[in-house]
Coordinates of C-alpha atoms in Angstrom, one line a residue:
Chain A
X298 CA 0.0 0.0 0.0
X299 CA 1.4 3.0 -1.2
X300 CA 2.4 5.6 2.1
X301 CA 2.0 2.7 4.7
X302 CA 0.2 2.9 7.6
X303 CA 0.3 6.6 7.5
X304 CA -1.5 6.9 4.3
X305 CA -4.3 5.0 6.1
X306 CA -4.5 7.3 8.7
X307 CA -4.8 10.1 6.4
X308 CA -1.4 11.5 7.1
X309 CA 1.3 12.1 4.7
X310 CA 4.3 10.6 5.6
X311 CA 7.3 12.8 5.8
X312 CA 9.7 12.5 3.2
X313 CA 7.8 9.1 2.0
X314 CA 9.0 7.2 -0.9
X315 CA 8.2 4.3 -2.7
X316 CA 10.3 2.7 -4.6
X317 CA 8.1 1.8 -7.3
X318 CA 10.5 -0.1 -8.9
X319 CA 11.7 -3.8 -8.8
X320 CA 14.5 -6.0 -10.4
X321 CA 12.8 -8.2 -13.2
X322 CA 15.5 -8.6 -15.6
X323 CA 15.5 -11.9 -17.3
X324 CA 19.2 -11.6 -18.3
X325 CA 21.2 -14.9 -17.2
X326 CA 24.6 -14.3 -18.6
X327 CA 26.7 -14.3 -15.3
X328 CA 28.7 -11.4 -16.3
X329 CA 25.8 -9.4 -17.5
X330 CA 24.7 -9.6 -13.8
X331 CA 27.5 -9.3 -11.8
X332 CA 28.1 -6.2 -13.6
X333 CA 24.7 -4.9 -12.4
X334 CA 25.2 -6.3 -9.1
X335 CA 28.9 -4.7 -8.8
X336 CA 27.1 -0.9 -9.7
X337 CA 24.8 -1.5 -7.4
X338 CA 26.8 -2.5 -4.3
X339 CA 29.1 0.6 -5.8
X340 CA 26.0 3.2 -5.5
X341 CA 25.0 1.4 -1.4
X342 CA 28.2 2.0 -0.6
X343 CA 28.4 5.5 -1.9
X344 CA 25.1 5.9 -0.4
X345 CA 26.2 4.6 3.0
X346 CA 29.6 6.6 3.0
X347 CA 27.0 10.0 2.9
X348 CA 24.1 9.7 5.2
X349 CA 27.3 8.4 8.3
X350 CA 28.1 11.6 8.4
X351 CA 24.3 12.6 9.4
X352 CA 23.7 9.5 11.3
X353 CA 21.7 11.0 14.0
X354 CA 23.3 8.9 16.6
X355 CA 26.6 6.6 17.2
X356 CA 24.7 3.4 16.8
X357 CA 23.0 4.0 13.5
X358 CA 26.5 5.7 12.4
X359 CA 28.1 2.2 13.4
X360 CA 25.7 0.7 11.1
X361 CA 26.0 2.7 8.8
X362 CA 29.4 2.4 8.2
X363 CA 29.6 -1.3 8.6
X364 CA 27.1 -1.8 5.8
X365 CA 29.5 0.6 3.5
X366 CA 32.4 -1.7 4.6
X367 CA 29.9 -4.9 3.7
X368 CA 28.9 -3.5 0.2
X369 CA 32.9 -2.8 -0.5
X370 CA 33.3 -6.3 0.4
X371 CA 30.4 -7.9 -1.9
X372 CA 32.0 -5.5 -4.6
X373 CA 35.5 -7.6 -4.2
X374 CA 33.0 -11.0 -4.0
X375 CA 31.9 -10.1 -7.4
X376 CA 35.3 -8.9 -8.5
X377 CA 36.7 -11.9 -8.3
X378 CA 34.1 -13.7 -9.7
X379 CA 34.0 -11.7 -12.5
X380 CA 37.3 -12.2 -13.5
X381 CA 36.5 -16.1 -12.9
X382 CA 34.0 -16.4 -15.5
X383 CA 35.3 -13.7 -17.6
X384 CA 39.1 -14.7 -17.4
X385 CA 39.9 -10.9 -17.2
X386 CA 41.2 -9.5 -14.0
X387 CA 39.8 -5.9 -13.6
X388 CA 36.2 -4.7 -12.3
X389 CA 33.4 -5.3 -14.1
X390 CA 32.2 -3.4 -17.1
X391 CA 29.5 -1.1 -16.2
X392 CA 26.1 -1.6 -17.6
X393 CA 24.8 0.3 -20.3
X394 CA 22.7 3.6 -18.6
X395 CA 25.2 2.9 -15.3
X396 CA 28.5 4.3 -16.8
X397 CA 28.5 7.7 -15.0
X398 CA 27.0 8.7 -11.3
X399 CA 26.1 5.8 -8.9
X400 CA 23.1 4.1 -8.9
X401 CA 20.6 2.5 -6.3
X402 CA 17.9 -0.3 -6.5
X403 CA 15.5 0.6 -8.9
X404 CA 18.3 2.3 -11.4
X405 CA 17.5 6.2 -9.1
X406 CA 20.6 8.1 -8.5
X407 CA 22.2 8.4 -5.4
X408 CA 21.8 12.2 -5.5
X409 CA 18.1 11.7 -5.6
X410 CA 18.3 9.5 -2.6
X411 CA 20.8 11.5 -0.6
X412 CA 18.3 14.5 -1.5
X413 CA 15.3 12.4 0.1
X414 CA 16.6 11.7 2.8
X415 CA 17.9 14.5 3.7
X416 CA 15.2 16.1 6.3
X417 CA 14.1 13.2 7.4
X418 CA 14.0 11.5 11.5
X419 CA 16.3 9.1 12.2
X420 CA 13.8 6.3 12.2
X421 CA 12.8 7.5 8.2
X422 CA 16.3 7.0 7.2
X423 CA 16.6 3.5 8.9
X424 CA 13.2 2.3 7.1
X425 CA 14.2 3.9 4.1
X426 CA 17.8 2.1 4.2
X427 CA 16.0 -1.2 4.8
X428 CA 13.9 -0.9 1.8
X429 CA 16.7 -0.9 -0.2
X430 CA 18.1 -3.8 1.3
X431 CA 15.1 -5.7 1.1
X432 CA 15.5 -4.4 -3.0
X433 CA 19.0 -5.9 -2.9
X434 CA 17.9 -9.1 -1.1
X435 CA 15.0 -9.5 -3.2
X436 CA 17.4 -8.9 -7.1
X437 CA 20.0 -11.8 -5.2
X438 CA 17.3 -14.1 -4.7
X439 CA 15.8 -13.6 -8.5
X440 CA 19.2 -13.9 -10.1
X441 CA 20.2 -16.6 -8.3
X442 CA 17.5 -18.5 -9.3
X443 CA 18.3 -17.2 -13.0
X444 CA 21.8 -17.1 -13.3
X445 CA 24.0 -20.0 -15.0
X446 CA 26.6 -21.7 -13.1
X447 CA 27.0 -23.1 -9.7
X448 CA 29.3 -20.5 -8.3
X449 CA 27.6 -17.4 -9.7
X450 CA 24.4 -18.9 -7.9
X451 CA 26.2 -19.6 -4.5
X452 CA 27.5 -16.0 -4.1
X453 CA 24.2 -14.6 -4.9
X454 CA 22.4 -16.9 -2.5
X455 CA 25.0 -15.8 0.2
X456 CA 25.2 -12.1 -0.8
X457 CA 21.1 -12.6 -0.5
X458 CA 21.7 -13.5 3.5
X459 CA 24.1 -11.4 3.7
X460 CA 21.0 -7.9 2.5
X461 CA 18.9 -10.3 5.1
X462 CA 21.0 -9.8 8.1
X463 CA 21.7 -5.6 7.5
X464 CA 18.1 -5.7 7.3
X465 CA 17.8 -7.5 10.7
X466 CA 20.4 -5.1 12.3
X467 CA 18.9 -2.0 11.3
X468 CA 15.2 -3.5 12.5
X469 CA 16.6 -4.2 15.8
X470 CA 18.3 -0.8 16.1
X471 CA 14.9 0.6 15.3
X472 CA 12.9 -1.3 18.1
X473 CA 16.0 -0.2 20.4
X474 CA 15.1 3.4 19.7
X475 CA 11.5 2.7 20.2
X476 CA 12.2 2.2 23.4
Chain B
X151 CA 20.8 -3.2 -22.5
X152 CA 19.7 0.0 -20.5
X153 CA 18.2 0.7 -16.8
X154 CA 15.1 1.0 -17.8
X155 CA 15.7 -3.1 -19.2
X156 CA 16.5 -4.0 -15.7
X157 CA 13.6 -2.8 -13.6
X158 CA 9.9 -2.6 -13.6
X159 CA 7.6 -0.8 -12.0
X160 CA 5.9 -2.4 -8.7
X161 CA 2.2 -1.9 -8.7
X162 CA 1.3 0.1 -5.6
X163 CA -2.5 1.1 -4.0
X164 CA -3.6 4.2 -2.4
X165 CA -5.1 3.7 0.8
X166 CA -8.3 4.8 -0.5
X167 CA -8.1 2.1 -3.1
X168 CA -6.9 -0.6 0.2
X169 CA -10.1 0.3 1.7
X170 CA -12.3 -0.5 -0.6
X171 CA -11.0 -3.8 -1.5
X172 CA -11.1 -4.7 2.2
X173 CA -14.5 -3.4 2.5
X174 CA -15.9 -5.8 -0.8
X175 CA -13.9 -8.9 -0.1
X176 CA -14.0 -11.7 2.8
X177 CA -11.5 -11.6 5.3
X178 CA -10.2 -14.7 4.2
X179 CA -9.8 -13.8 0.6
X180 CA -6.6 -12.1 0.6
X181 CA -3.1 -11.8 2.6
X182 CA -3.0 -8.8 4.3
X183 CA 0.6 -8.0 5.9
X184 CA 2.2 -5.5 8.2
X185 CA 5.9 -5.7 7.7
X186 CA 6.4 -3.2 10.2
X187 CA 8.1 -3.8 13.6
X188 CA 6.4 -5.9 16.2
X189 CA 6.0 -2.3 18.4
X190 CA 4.6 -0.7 15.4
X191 CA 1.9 -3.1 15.1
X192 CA 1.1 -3.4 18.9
X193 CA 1.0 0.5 18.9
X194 CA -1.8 0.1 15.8
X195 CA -2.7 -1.9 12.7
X196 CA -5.0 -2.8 9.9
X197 CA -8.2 -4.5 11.3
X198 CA -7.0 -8.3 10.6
X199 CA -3.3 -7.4 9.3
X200 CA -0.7 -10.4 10.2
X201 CA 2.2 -9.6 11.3
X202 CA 5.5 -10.8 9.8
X203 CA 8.5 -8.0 10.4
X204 CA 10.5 -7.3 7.4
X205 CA 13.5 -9.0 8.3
X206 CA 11.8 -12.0 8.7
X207 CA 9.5 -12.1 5.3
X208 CA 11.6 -14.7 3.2
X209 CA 11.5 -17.1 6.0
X210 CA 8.1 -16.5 6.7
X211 CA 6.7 -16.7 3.2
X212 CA 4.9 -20.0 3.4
X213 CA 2.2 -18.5 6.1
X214 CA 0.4 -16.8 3.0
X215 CA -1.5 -18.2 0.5
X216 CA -0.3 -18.0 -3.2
X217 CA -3.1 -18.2 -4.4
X218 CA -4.8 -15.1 -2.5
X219 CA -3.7 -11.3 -3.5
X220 CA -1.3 -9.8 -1.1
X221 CA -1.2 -6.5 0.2
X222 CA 1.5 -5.5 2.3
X223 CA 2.2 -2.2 4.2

């Protein structure tokens, strides 16, 4: 339901967003999407790097730059997968439409993001962080299921827990500030 | 291939539409989900939402029927 429970209530949620837009490719060449997957993890982490410095307190700043240090990490995952099925040693290409800027789930700028957010409580920025992670978790599980190859498969299916447990963190940071 | 060749857009109702499907159709004729936190829901919720927490919806899938339409919120 678009606006959530605020919508329902007849209130306009602050700084609201939805997302309105979902993985659905049906590409299964691995290096087709790794190379989405490495832009992706690319724009998070750029993402991630910005709002620390407005984390509005020193937990959600922890978070916040532990999931940066996690996307840099799935970025060398991917790296090195790439240049396993690729043979060639060197990040992935970007994607057609992805070559300048960073990018988020659902192909929006970061800027656009960083914009949104900007303004917005601490407890807008941890739901709107985990909707993107719940994007990211949701694209693993699709290509995994799509992609050719074992090994391809197996890092999206861990990279998919991996979007799972930030999601987990940042819930239980958000009940903590609830009190 | 280009962005747009990646992602689609996610169909999405306004609570005015949410209301009226609730209002036409059974209770038992559609998934209705809050994927909010569990004090979220205790502080207020849809009349006969179920709860299943965000974190936990992959693992928690197989509580809703397929065959019903899901709304989540």
């Amino acid at each position: 339901m678009s606006g959530g429970i605020n919508a329902w209530n007849g209130l306009v949620a602050a700084g609201a967003h939805d997302a309105g837009l979902a993985y659905y490719s049906r590409a299964s060449e691995p290096v087709e999407l790794i190379s989405l997957s490495w832009a992706l993890e690319e724009g998070n982490r750029v993402f991630y790097d910005r709002i620390f410095w407005s984390a509005p307190d020193l937990d959600a700043a922890s978070i916040f730059r532990s999931l940066s240090l996690a996307e840099e990490q799935h970025k060398k995952s991917l790296r090195e997968l790439h240049a396993r099925v690729s043979g060639m040693d060197t990040d992935p290409p970007l994607p057609e439409g992805m070559t300048s800027g960073y990018w988020l789930e659902g192909g929006s700028p970061v800027e656009e993001a960083l914009e949104r957010v900007r303004g917005m409580k601490g407890n807008q920025i941890l739901e709107y962080c985990m909707a993107m992670e719940a994007n990211s978790l949701d694209r693993y599980i699709k290509m995994s299921r799509s992609v050719e190859g074992d090994r391809p498969r197996e890092l999206f299916l861990r990279l998919s827990g991996e979007e799972k447990s930030h999601i987990a963190r940042m819930a239980s940071l958000l009940d903590r500030w609830r009190g | 291939m280009g962005l747009s060749d990646y992602f689609k857009p996610v169909s999405a109702w306004a609570a005015g539409e949410v209301k009226k499907f609730l209002r036409e159709r059974d209770a038992d004729s559609y998934n209705l989900v809050d994927v909010r936190q569990p004090g979220e829901y205790e502080c207020g919720h849809l009349p006969g939402a179920r709860l299943i927490p965000l974190a936990e919806l992959q693992d928690r899938l197989r509580e809703l029927d397929r065959t019903k339409p899901t709304i989540t919120y």
